[in-house]
Coordinates of C-alpha atoms in Angstrom, one line a residue:
M1 CA 35.1 -198.3 -212.0
P2 CA 33.3 -196.2 -214.4
G3 CA 29.9 -196.7 -214.8
T4 CA 29.7 -198.1 -211.4
E5 CA 28.0 -195.9 -208.7
Q6 CA 30.1 -195.4 -205.4
K7 CA 28.2 -195.5 -201.8
P8 CA 29.1 -192.6 -199.5
D9 CA 31.0 -193.4 -196.2
L10 CA 28.8 -194.0 -193.5
P11 CA 30.1 -194.2 -190.0
D12 CA 29.1 -197.6 -188.4
A13 CA 26.5 -197.6 -185.6
R14 CA 27.3 -198.4 -182.4
A15 CA 24.9 -199.7 -179.8
V16 CA 24.9 -197.4 -176.6
P17 CA 23.1 -198.5 -173.5
R18 CA 20.3 -197.0 -172.1
S19 CA 20.8 -194.3 -169.1
R20 CA 18.7 -195.7 -166.0
W21 CA 18.7 -192.1 -164.2
R22 CA 17.5 -190.5 -167.3
L23 CA 14.6 -187.8 -166.6
Q24 CA 12.0 -186.9 -169.3
V25 CA 10.9 -183.5 -169.7
V26 CA 7.3 -184.4 -169.1
W27 CA 8.0 -185.1 -165.4
L28 CA 9.2 -181.5 -164.5
V29 CA 5.6 -180.0 -164.5
P30 CA 4.3 -182.4 -161.4
I31 CA 7.2 -182.2 -159.9
L32 CA 7.4 -178.4 -159.6
A33 CA 3.6 -178.8 -158.6
V34 CA 4.8 -180.9 -155.5
L35 CA 7.5 -178.6 -154.5
I36 CA 5.2 -175.5 -154.9
G37 CA 2.4 -177.6 -153.0
G38 CA 5.2 -178.6 -150.5
W39 CA 6.2 -174.9 -149.7
L40 CA 2.8 -173.7 -149.5
A41 CA 2.1 -176.1 -147.1
V42 CA 5.1 -175.8 -145.2
K43 CA 4.1 -171.8 -145.2
A44 CA 0.7 -172.3 -144.4
V45 CA 2.0 -174.0 -141.1
I46 CA 4.6 -171.6 -140.8
D47 CA 2.0 -168.9 -141.0
K48 CA -1.2 -170.4 -139.4
G49 CA -2.1 -168.6 -136.5
P50 CA -4.0 -169.8 -133.5
T51 CA -7.2 -171.2 -133.2
I52 CA -9.6 -170.0 -130.5
T53 CA -13.1 -170.8 -129.2
I54 CA -15.9 -167.9 -128.4
S55 CA -19.1 -168.9 -126.8
F56 CA -22.2 -166.7 -127.5
A57 CA -25.8 -167.7 -126.1
T58 CA -26.8 -167.9 -130.0
A59 CA -25.8 -168.1 -133.4
E60 CA -27.3 -165.2 -134.9
G61 CA -25.2 -163.7 -137.3
L62 CA -22.5 -166.3 -137.2
E63 CA -21.9 -168.6 -140.5
A64 CA -19.0 -170.9 -140.9
G65 CA -16.3 -169.9 -143.6
K66 CA -17.8 -166.3 -143.9
T67 CA -18.2 -164.5 -140.5
K68 CA -15.0 -162.5 -140.2
I69 CA -13.4 -161.1 -136.8
K70 CA -12.1 -157.9 -137.2
F71 CA -10.7 -155.2 -135.0
K72 CA -10.6 -151.4 -135.6
N73 CA -12.5 -152.8 -139.0
V74 CA -9.3 -154.9 -140.1
D75 CA -9.7 -158.4 -140.9
I76 CA -7.7 -160.8 -138.2
G77 CA -9.6 -164.0 -138.5
L78 CA -12.5 -166.4 -139.7
I79 CA -15.0 -168.5 -138.2
K80 CA -14.5 -172.0 -139.2
R81 CA -17.0 -173.9 -137.3
V82 CA -20.2 -173.2 -135.2
T83 CA -21.5 -175.9 -133.0
L84 CA -23.3 -176.5 -129.7
T85 CA -22.0 -177.0 -126.5
P86 CA -22.6 -180.7 -125.1
D87 CA -25.5 -179.3 -122.7
H88 CA -27.0 -177.5 -125.6
T89 CA -27.7 -174.4 -124.0
R90 CA -24.8 -172.3 -126.0
V91 CA -22.9 -171.9 -129.1
V92 CA -19.2 -172.5 -129.7
A93 CA -17.6 -170.7 -132.4
T94 CA -14.2 -171.7 -133.6
A95 CA -12.0 -169.3 -135.7
D96 CA -8.5 -169.1 -136.7
I97 CA -6.7 -166.0 -135.9
N98 CA -4.1 -164.4 -138.0
K99 CA -0.6 -164.9 -136.6
D100 CA 0.2 -161.4 -136.6
A101 CA -2.8 -160.9 -134.3
S102 CA -1.7 -163.7 -131.9
D103 CA -0.5 -161.5 -129.3
M104 CA -3.8 -160.1 -129.1
L105 CA -5.3 -163.1 -127.5
V106 CA -4.9 -162.1 -123.6
E107 CA -7.0 -162.8 -120.9
N108 CA -9.4 -159.5 -120.8
T109 CA -9.7 -159.3 -124.6
R110 CA -13.5 -158.9 -125.8
F111 CA -15.3 -160.6 -128.4
W112 CA -18.9 -159.8 -129.5
V113 CA -21.5 -159.8 -132.7
V114 CA -21.8 -156.8 -134.5
R115 CA -25.0 -156.1 -135.8
P116 CA -27.6 -153.2 -135.7
R117 CA -28.6 -152.2 -132.0
I118 CA -30.2 -149.3 -130.8
S119 CA -28.9 -149.0 -127.1
G120 CA -28.2 -146.0 -124.5
G121 CA -29.5 -143.4 -127.3
T122 CA -26.9 -144.6 -129.9
V123 CA -27.3 -146.6 -133.1
S124 CA -24.4 -149.0 -134.2
G125 CA -23.7 -151.8 -136.9
I126 CA -25.8 -150.0 -139.8
G127 CA -23.0 -151.5 -142.2
T128 CA -24.0 -154.8 -141.4
L129 CA -27.2 -154.4 -143.2
L130 CA -25.4 -154.4 -146.1
S131 CA -22.1 -156.4 -145.8
G132 CA -23.6 -158.7 -143.1
S133 CA -22.9 -159.3 -139.3
Y134 CA -19.0 -159.8 -138.1
I135 CA -17.3 -160.5 -134.5
G136 CA -16.0 -157.1 -133.3
M137 CA -12.3 -157.3 -130.8
D138 CA -11.6 -155.4 -128.0
F139 CA -7.7 -155.6 -127.5
G140 CA -7.0 -156.2 -123.9
N141 CA -4.4 -155.1 -121.6
S142 CA -3.3 -158.1 -119.8
K143 CA 0.0 -160.3 -120.1
A144 CA -1.7 -163.8 -119.7
E145 CA -2.6 -165.6 -122.8
R146 CA -6.2 -167.1 -123.7
R147 CA -7.5 -169.1 -126.4
D148 CA -11.5 -170.0 -124.7
Y149 CA -13.7 -166.6 -124.3
I150 CA -17.1 -166.0 -123.8
G151 CA -18.4 -163.1 -126.1
L152 CA -20.4 -160.3 -125.2
E153 CA -24.1 -160.3 -125.5
V154 CA -23.9 -156.5 -126.5
P155 CA -20.8 -154.3 -127.7
P156 CA -19.0 -152.4 -124.7
V157 CA -20.1 -148.9 -124.3
I158 CA -16.1 -147.8 -123.9
E159 CA -13.1 -149.8 -125.7
S160 CA -10.2 -150.2 -123.9
D161 CA -8.2 -147.6 -125.8
V162 CA -10.0 -144.9 -125.1
P163 CA -8.3 -142.2 -122.2
G164 CA -10.4 -142.0 -119.1
R165 CA -11.3 -143.2 -116.0
E166 CA -14.3 -145.8 -114.6
F167 CA -15.8 -144.9 -111.3
I168 CA -18.3 -147.1 -108.8
L169 CA -21.9 -145.8 -108.2
K170 CA -24.1 -147.2 -105.9
S171 CA -27.9 -146.7 -106.0
S172 CA -30.9 -148.2 -104.9
D173 CA -32.5 -148.6 -108.1
M174 CA -31.5 -148.4 -111.8
G175 CA -34.5 -146.0 -112.6
S176 CA -34.3 -145.4 -116.2
L177 CA -30.7 -145.9 -116.9
D178 CA -29.5 -148.6 -119.3
I179 CA -26.0 -149.3 -120.3
G180 CA -24.8 -146.7 -122.4
S181 CA -26.5 -144.2 -120.8
P182 CA -25.1 -140.6 -120.9
V183 CA -23.1 -138.9 -118.1
F184 CA -23.6 -135.0 -117.8
F185 CA -21.1 -132.6 -116.2
R186 CA -22.6 -129.2 -116.4
R187 CA -25.2 -130.4 -118.9
L188 CA -22.2 -131.5 -121.4
Q189 CA -22.2 -134.9 -122.2
V190 CA -18.6 -136.4 -120.8
G191 CA -19.3 -140.2 -120.1
R192 CA -21.5 -143.1 -120.4
I193 CA -22.9 -145.9 -118.1
S194 CA -20.5 -148.9 -118.9
G195 CA -22.3 -151.6 -116.8
Y196 CA -24.4 -152.5 -113.9
K197 CA -25.3 -155.3 -111.8
L198 CA -27.4 -156.2 -108.6
D199 CA -26.0 -156.2 -105.3
P200 CA -25.8 -159.9 -103.5
D201 CA -28.1 -159.1 -101.3
G202 CA -30.6 -157.3 -103.3
S203 CA -30.6 -153.9 -101.6
G204 CA -29.5 -151.7 -104.6
V205 CA -27.7 -151.9 -107.8
T206 CA -24.0 -151.2 -108.5
L207 CA -23.0 -149.0 -112.1
R208 CA -19.6 -148.4 -113.4
V209 CA -19.6 -145.2 -115.1
F210 CA -16.6 -144.3 -117.5
I211 CA -15.6 -140.5 -117.6
N212 CA -13.7 -139.6 -120.7
A213 CA -10.5 -137.6 -120.4
P214 CA -10.1 -134.9 -119.4
Y215 CA -13.3 -134.5 -117.8
D216 CA -12.1 -137.2 -115.5
R217 CA -10.2 -134.7 -113.5
F218 CA -13.5 -133.0 -112.6
V219 CA -14.3 -136.0 -110.4
L220 CA -13.1 -135.0 -106.8
G221 CA -13.4 -136.5 -103.4
D222 CA -16.5 -134.9 -102.7
T223 CA -18.1 -134.7 -106.0
R224 CA -22.1 -135.8 -105.9
F225 CA -23.8 -137.9 -108.6
W226 CA -27.3 -138.0 -109.4
H227 CA -30.3 -139.2 -111.4
A228 CA -30.6 -136.9 -114.2
S229 CA -33.1 -139.1 -116.0
G230 CA -36.4 -137.6 -118.1
V231 CA -38.1 -134.8 -116.2
D232 CA -37.3 -133.9 -112.3
V233 CA -40.6 -132.3 -111.1
T234 CA -40.7 -131.5 -107.5
V235 CA -43.6 -129.9 -105.2
G236 CA -42.3 -129.1 -102.0
S237 CA -43.3 -126.3 -99.4
N238 CA -41.0 -123.9 -101.9
G239 CA -44.0 -124.6 -104.7
V240 CA -43.4 -126.4 -108.1
R241 CA -39.9 -127.1 -109.6
V242 CA -38.8 -128.6 -112.7
E243 CA -35.1 -129.6 -113.7
T244 CA -33.7 -131.5 -116.7
Q245 CA -30.3 -131.7 -118.1
S246 CA -31.1 -131.9 -122.0
L247 CA -33.5 -133.5 -124.4
I248 CA -31.5 -137.1 -124.4
S249 CA -31.8 -137.1 -120.7
I250 CA -35.7 -136.8 -121.1
M251 CA -35.9 -139.7 -123.4
I252 CA -33.4 -142.1 -122.2
G253 CA -32.5 -141.0 -118.9
G254 CA -28.7 -140.4 -117.4
V255 CA -26.4 -139.5 -114.6
A256 CA -25.0 -135.9 -113.9
F257 CA -22.5 -135.1 -111.5
E258 CA -20.9 -131.8 -109.9
S259 CA -19.0 -130.7 -106.8
P260 CA -20.7 -128.4 -104.1
P261 CA -19.2 -125.2 -103.7
D262 CA -18.3 -125.7 -100.1
A263 CA -16.5 -129.3 -101.2
R264 CA -14.1 -130.3 -98.4
D265 CA -12.3 -132.9 -100.4
T266 CA -10.7 -131.1 -103.4
T267 CA -8.4 -133.7 -104.3
V268 CA -9.0 -135.7 -108.0
A269 CA -10.8 -139.2 -107.2
I270 CA -8.7 -142.1 -108.3
G271 CA -10.4 -144.5 -110.8
G272 CA -12.5 -147.1 -109.1
S273 CA -13.8 -144.6 -106.3
T274 CA -16.8 -145.7 -105.1
F275 CA -19.6 -142.8 -104.8
T276 CA -23.5 -142.6 -103.9
L277 CA -26.1 -142.0 -106.6
F278 CA -28.6 -139.9 -105.1
E279 CA -32.1 -139.3 -106.5
D280 CA -31.8 -135.9 -107.6
R281 CA -29.8 -132.6 -107.4
T282 CA -31.5 -131.1 -104.3
E283 CA -31.0 -134.8 -102.6
A284 CA -27.2 -134.6 -103.7
M285 CA -26.1 -130.9 -103.0
K286 CA -27.4 -131.1 -99.5
V287 CA -25.1 -130.0 -97.0
H288 CA -23.9 -132.9 -95.1
H289 CA -23.7 -131.8 -91.6
H290 CA -21.0 -133.4 -89.1
I291 CA -23.7 -132.5 -86.2
V292 CA -26.9 -134.0 -86.4
V293 CA -29.1 -134.0 -83.3
R294 CA -32.6 -135.9 -83.4
Y295 CA -35.8 -134.3 -82.0
V296 CA -39.4 -135.0 -81.9
A297 CA -42.5 -132.4 -81.8
N298 CA -45.6 -133.7 -80.9
F299 CA -48.7 -132.5 -82.6
N300 CA -52.7 -132.6 -81.5
E301 CA -53.7 -131.3 -84.9
S302 CA -53.9 -132.9 -88.4
V303 CA -50.1 -132.8 -90.3
R304 CA -51.9 -133.5 -93.6
G305 CA -49.1 -131.8 -96.1
L306 CA -46.2 -132.5 -94.3
T307 CA -44.1 -134.9 -95.8
V308 CA -40.8 -136.4 -94.9
G309 CA -37.7 -134.5 -96.2
A310 CA -39.9 -131.2 -95.2
P311 CA -37.7 -128.5 -93.9
V312 CA -37.3 -127.3 -90.4
D313 CA -37.5 -123.8 -90.6
F314 CA -36.2 -120.8 -88.0
R315 CA -37.5 -117.5 -89.4
G316 CA -36.8 -118.2 -93.4
I317 CA -33.4 -120.0 -92.4
V318 CA -33.6 -124.0 -92.8
I319 CA -32.1 -125.9 -89.7
G320 CA -33.0 -129.4 -90.2
E321 CA -35.5 -131.5 -92.0
V322 CA -38.3 -133.8 -91.2
T323 CA -37.1 -137.6 -90.9
A324 CA -40.3 -139.5 -90.2
I325 CA -44.1 -139.1 -89.1
Y326 CA -46.3 -141.5 -87.2
T327 CA -48.6 -142.0 -84.8
R328 CA -49.4 -142.4 -81.1
F329 CA -51.8 -143.4 -78.8
D330 CA -51.4 -142.6 -75.0
P331 CA -53.6 -145.3 -73.2
K332 CA -54.1 -143.2 -69.9
A333 CA -55.6 -139.9 -71.7
E334 CA -57.1 -142.6 -74.8
K335 CA -55.8 -140.0 -77.5
F336 CA -54.2 -139.9 -80.2
S337 CA -50.9 -137.8 -81.1
I338 CA -48.9 -137.4 -84.0
P339 CA -45.1 -137.3 -83.6
V340 CA -43.1 -135.6 -86.1
E341 CA -39.0 -136.6 -85.8
F342 CA -37.0 -134.4 -87.5
N343 CA -32.9 -133.6 -87.6
L344 CA -31.6 -130.5 -86.0
Y345 CA -28.2 -129.1 -87.1
P346 CA -26.8 -126.9 -84.3
E347 CA -24.2 -125.6 -86.7
L348 CA -27.0 -123.6 -88.2
F349 CA -29.0 -122.5 -85.3
T350 CA -27.8 -119.8 -83.0
S351 CA -24.7 -122.0 -82.0
R352 CA -22.6 -118.7 -81.2
Y353 CA -22.5 -115.2 -80.0
R354 CA -21.3 -112.5 -82.1
A355 CA -17.4 -112.5 -82.8
N356 CA -16.7 -110.0 -80.4
A357 CA -18.5 -111.4 -77.7
G358 CA -16.7 -114.8 -77.8
G359 CA -18.0 -118.0 -76.7
R360 CA -20.7 -120.3 -77.2
L361 CA -24.2 -120.0 -76.2
S362 CA -23.6 -123.3 -73.9
N363 CA -21.3 -126.0 -73.6
D364 CA -24.3 -128.1 -72.4
P365 CA -27.0 -129.0 -75.5
H366 CA -29.6 -129.8 -72.8
A367 CA -29.2 -126.5 -71.0
L368 CA -29.0 -124.4 -74.2
A369 CA -32.5 -126.6 -75.3
D370 CA -33.9 -125.7 -71.6
R371 CA -33.1 -122.2 -71.7
L372 CA -34.3 -121.5 -75.5
V373 CA -37.6 -123.2 -74.5
E374 CA -37.8 -121.1 -71.6
K375 CA -37.7 -118.3 -73.6
G376 CA -40.8 -119.4 -75.5
L377 CA -39.2 -121.5 -78.2
R378 CA -41.7 -123.7 -79.9
F379 CA -42.4 -125.8 -82.9
Q380 CA -45.3 -125.1 -85.4
L381 CA -47.0 -126.5 -88.1
R382 CA -47.1 -123.7 -91.1
T383 CA -48.2 -123.6 -94.5
G384 CA -45.4 -123.3 -97.1
N385 CA -47.4 -123.0 -100.3
L386 CA -51.2 -122.1 -100.4
L387 CA -51.4 -123.8 -104.0
T388 CA -50.0 -127.1 -102.9
G389 CA -51.1 -126.8 -99.4
Q390 CA -47.3 -128.3 -98.4
L391 CA -46.6 -127.7 -94.5
Y392 CA -42.9 -127.3 -93.3
L393 CA -42.1 -127.0 -89.5
A394 CA -41.4 -123.9 -88.3
A395 CA -39.4 -122.9 -85.2
D396 CA -39.9 -119.4 -83.5
F397 CA -40.0 -118.0 -79.8
F398 CA -43.6 -117.1 -78.4
P399 CA -43.2 -115.0 -75.1
D400 CA -46.9 -115.8 -74.3
A401 CA -46.8 -119.5 -74.8
P402 CA -47.7 -121.6 -71.8
K403 CA -44.8 -122.9 -69.8
A404 CA -43.4 -125.8 -71.2
M405 CA -40.3 -128.1 -71.0
V406 CA -38.1 -130.1 -73.0
N407 CA -38.9 -134.2 -72.0
W408 CA -35.3 -135.8 -71.7
D409 CA -36.7 -138.9 -71.2
S410 CA -38.2 -139.6 -74.7
S411 CA -36.0 -140.8 -77.3
P412 CA -35.7 -138.7 -79.0
P413 CA -36.3 -135.8 -76.7
E414 CA -39.4 -134.1 -77.2
L415 CA -39.9 -130.5 -77.7
P416 CA -42.8 -128.6 -76.8
T417 CA -45.0 -127.6 -79.5
I418 CA -47.9 -124.8 -80.4
P419 CA -50.9 -124.9 -82.4
G420 CA -50.6 -123.9 -86.0
N421 CA -52.3 -120.6 -87.3
L422 CA -55.0 -122.6 -89.2
Q423 CA -55.8 -124.7 -86.0
R424 CA -55.9 -121.8 -83.9
L425 CA -58.4 -120.0 -86.0
Q426 CA -60.1 -123.6 -86.2
D427 CA -60.4 -123.7 -82.4
N428 CA -61.3 -119.9 -82.2
V429 CA -64.0 -120.5 -84.7
T430 CA -65.3 -123.9 -82.4
Q431 CA -65.2 -121.8 -79.4
L432 CA -67.5 -118.9 -81.1
V433 CA -69.8 -121.9 -82.7
A434 CA -70.0 -123.5 -78.8
K435 CA -70.8 -119.6 -77.2
L436 CA -73.4 -119.4 -80.5
N437 CA -74.8 -122.7 -79.4
S438 CA -75.2 -121.5 -75.7
I439 CA -77.4 -118.8 -76.5
P440 CA -80.8 -119.7 -75.9
F441 CA -82.4 -118.8 -79.4
E442 CA -85.6 -120.5 -78.8
A443 CA -86.5 -118.4 -75.6
I444 CA -85.3 -115.2 -77.4
G445 CA -87.8 -116.2 -80.3
K446 CA -90.5 -116.5 -78.1
N447 CA -90.2 -113.3 -76.0
T448 CA -89.6 -111.6 -79.7
Q449 CA -93.0 -113.2 -80.7
Q450 CA -94.6 -112.1 -77.5
T451 CA -93.2 -108.4 -78.3
L452 CA -94.8 -108.7 -81.6
A453 CA -97.8 -109.5 -80.5
S454 CA -98.0 -106.7 -78.0
A455 CA -96.9 -104.3 -80.8
N456 CA -99.7 -105.6 -83.0
A457 CA -102.3 -104.8 -80.5
L458 CA -101.0 -101.0 -79.4
L459 CA -101.1 -100.7 -83.5
N460 CA -104.4 -101.6 -83.4
H461 CA -105.3 -99.4 -80.7
L462 CA -103.9 -96.7 -82.0
D463 CA -105.8 -97.5 -85.8
T464 CA -109.1 -97.6 -83.7
E465 CA -108.8 -95.0 -81.3
I466 CA -106.0 -92.8 -81.3
V467 CA -105.7 -92.3 -85.3
P468 CA -109.5 -90.9 -85.1
Q469 CA -108.7 -88.5 -82.5
A470 CA -105.5 -87.5 -84.0
Q471 CA -107.4 -86.8 -87.4
G472 CA -109.6 -84.2 -85.7
T473 CA -107.0 -82.2 -84.2
L474 CA -105.1 -82.3 -87.3
T475 CA -108.3 -80.7 -88.7
A476 CA -108.7 -78.1 -85.8
A477 CA -104.9 -77.1 -86.4
H478 CA -105.4 -77.2 -89.9
A479 CA -108.3 -74.5 -89.2
A480 CA -106.3 -72.7 -86.8
L481 CA -103.7 -72.2 -89.2
D482 CA -105.9 -71.1 -92.0
T483 CA -107.3 -68.1 -90.1
A484 CA -103.8 -67.1 -88.4
N485 CA -102.7 -67.2 -92.5
N486 CA -105.7 -64.9 -93.0
A487 CA -105.1 -62.7 -90.3
L488 CA -101.3 -62.0 -91.4
Q489 CA -102.5 -61.1 -94.8
P490 CA -101.6 -57.7 -95.9
G491 CA -104.4 -55.2 -95.3
S492 CA -105.9 -57.2 -92.7
T493 CA -107.1 -55.5 -89.3
L494 CA -105.2 -57.6 -87.4
Q495 CA -102.0 -56.1 -89.3
Q496 CA -103.4 -52.6 -89.4
N497 CA -104.0 -52.5 -85.3
T498 CA -100.6 -54.4 -84.6
S499 CA -99.0 -51.4 -86.9
D500 CA -100.8 -48.7 -84.9
A501 CA -99.8 -50.4 -81.5
M502 CA -95.9 -50.6 -82.7
Q503 CA -96.1 -47.0 -83.6
E504 CA -97.3 -46.2 -80.3
L505 CA -95.2 -48.3 -78.5
A506 CA -92.5 -46.7 -80.4
R507 CA -93.7 -42.9 -79.1
T508 CA -93.7 -44.2 -75.7
A509 CA -90.4 -46.0 -76.0
A510 CA -88.8 -42.5 -77.0
A511 CA -90.9 -40.3 -74.3
F512 CA -89.1 -42.7 -72.1
R513 CA -86.0 -42.2 -73.4
T514 CA -86.3 -38.4 -72.9
L515 CA -87.5 -38.8 -69.3
A516 CA -84.3 -41.0 -68.4
D517 CA -82.1 -38.3 -70.2
Y518 CA -83.4 -35.8 -67.9
L519 CA -83.6 -37.7 -64.8
E520 CA -80.0 -38.4 -65.7
R521 CA -79.1 -34.4 -65.8
H522 CA -81.4 -33.6 -63.2
P523 CA -82.0 -36.2 -60.6
E524 CA -83.1 -33.6 -58.0
A525 CA -86.6 -33.5 -59.8
L526 CA -87.5 -36.9 -58.6
L527 CA -88.2 -34.5 -55.4
R528 CA -88.6 -31.3 -56.2
G529 CA -90.5 -31.6 -59.6
K530 CA -89.4 -29.7 -62.5
S531 CA -88.3 -25.8 -61.7
Q532 CA -88.5 -23.4 -64.0
E533 CA -85.0 -22.9 -65.1
T534 CA -84.9 -26.4 -66.1
Q535 CA -88.0 -26.1 -68.4
P536 CA -87.2 -25.1 -72.2

């Protein structure tokens, strides 16, 4: 209808019931958060590594939630808690280890706190001054798993993956050695001291040395180890000798090893072999003789300057060494003597003839010793060095020595001795002094005084009686000489008369010559006289 406004057709509203499971968009965020959290929780549980405990003497450098565990400077764990043990003597650090490092938790794995240290001549842990301390780890090679450990108080000197071998050394004391002290081979550092401990009976110490490869192949079955600590000054009969390995060994000590030139066992030693650690190179490199005979030489003189270890010398060749020096009292003679025991090495002392002669001197050692002593073998103390006054025991032959024999009843057998040159000189001086003391110097002095008195009286007599007479005689002699001198002056009467007499003698001699010539021609003139015919 015109003028009438028409309304549009609208659909009829229809009521729709509300769904009971309709999800609002606003809930998507918390749902996602829960899902992500659950996934992270599950992942954390799946990726979680093992938990271990490490016991230390102190908590220095340890902090829960901050101190990390590192292997080759890679983080593999974190300290979660630090507590005391029930007895309050140690500290227990609980740490979580990464799952990928769980296979490293074996029986001989080692842990220690890395902090700045100076040990064995080396400085370690300097980087922790800025980054803070952390726990270092050394991966063991055992197959057995482990979760509780006792931490090392000092870092290990040698890590498990370093090639080389470890050996055992037996020594009477540590000297100046310490963990980390260097080991030298021909003055080249080839290893370190890796540990030590006191022997159960307290008689010595046992050291472990690690020799790096490839130098470990130079450790043979007959290799000798010795202390190379500081400066080795030896004063002996050969003088003063100073030896050292390096500047490091002077400051912190060390160990050196070498095989003797005549080593019998030249096979490479296996790891863990045990060796003796000698006091010095001289002691280490001594020849270990298989035949050793003990003897004693008894002296009645001073042995000041003779020490244990002094050589026994035979014409410049060392044939043994002194092992003991002590005193002995003889109750019968009421005298003291000084026995000197020594080892004799028959291998070095005339044990064989020349090769073309064949055979030994004697198959019986007693017979050999008796024969040598019979030939004059004696032992004598001699000065090896005038500067130090060191003595040595010398063996030599003295054919003019008094007869003596070996005392086989003594233990060890006693060989005869002869006084040393100094002692013999002292004895001679003593005898000379004794002879001088026996001279009656007092009586000689009285006789001398009497003689001097007589001489003095004679001189007085000469001075009072003989001298005046002698003066008169000398005056007369002087006058006679003056007269003779005047008579001998040129032109004097005596001289003129003497000249005439000499001329007359000359004419007489000429006449006699003429007569002698005539008689030689006419000998008959002595009977007949001079004939007319012969007259001139």
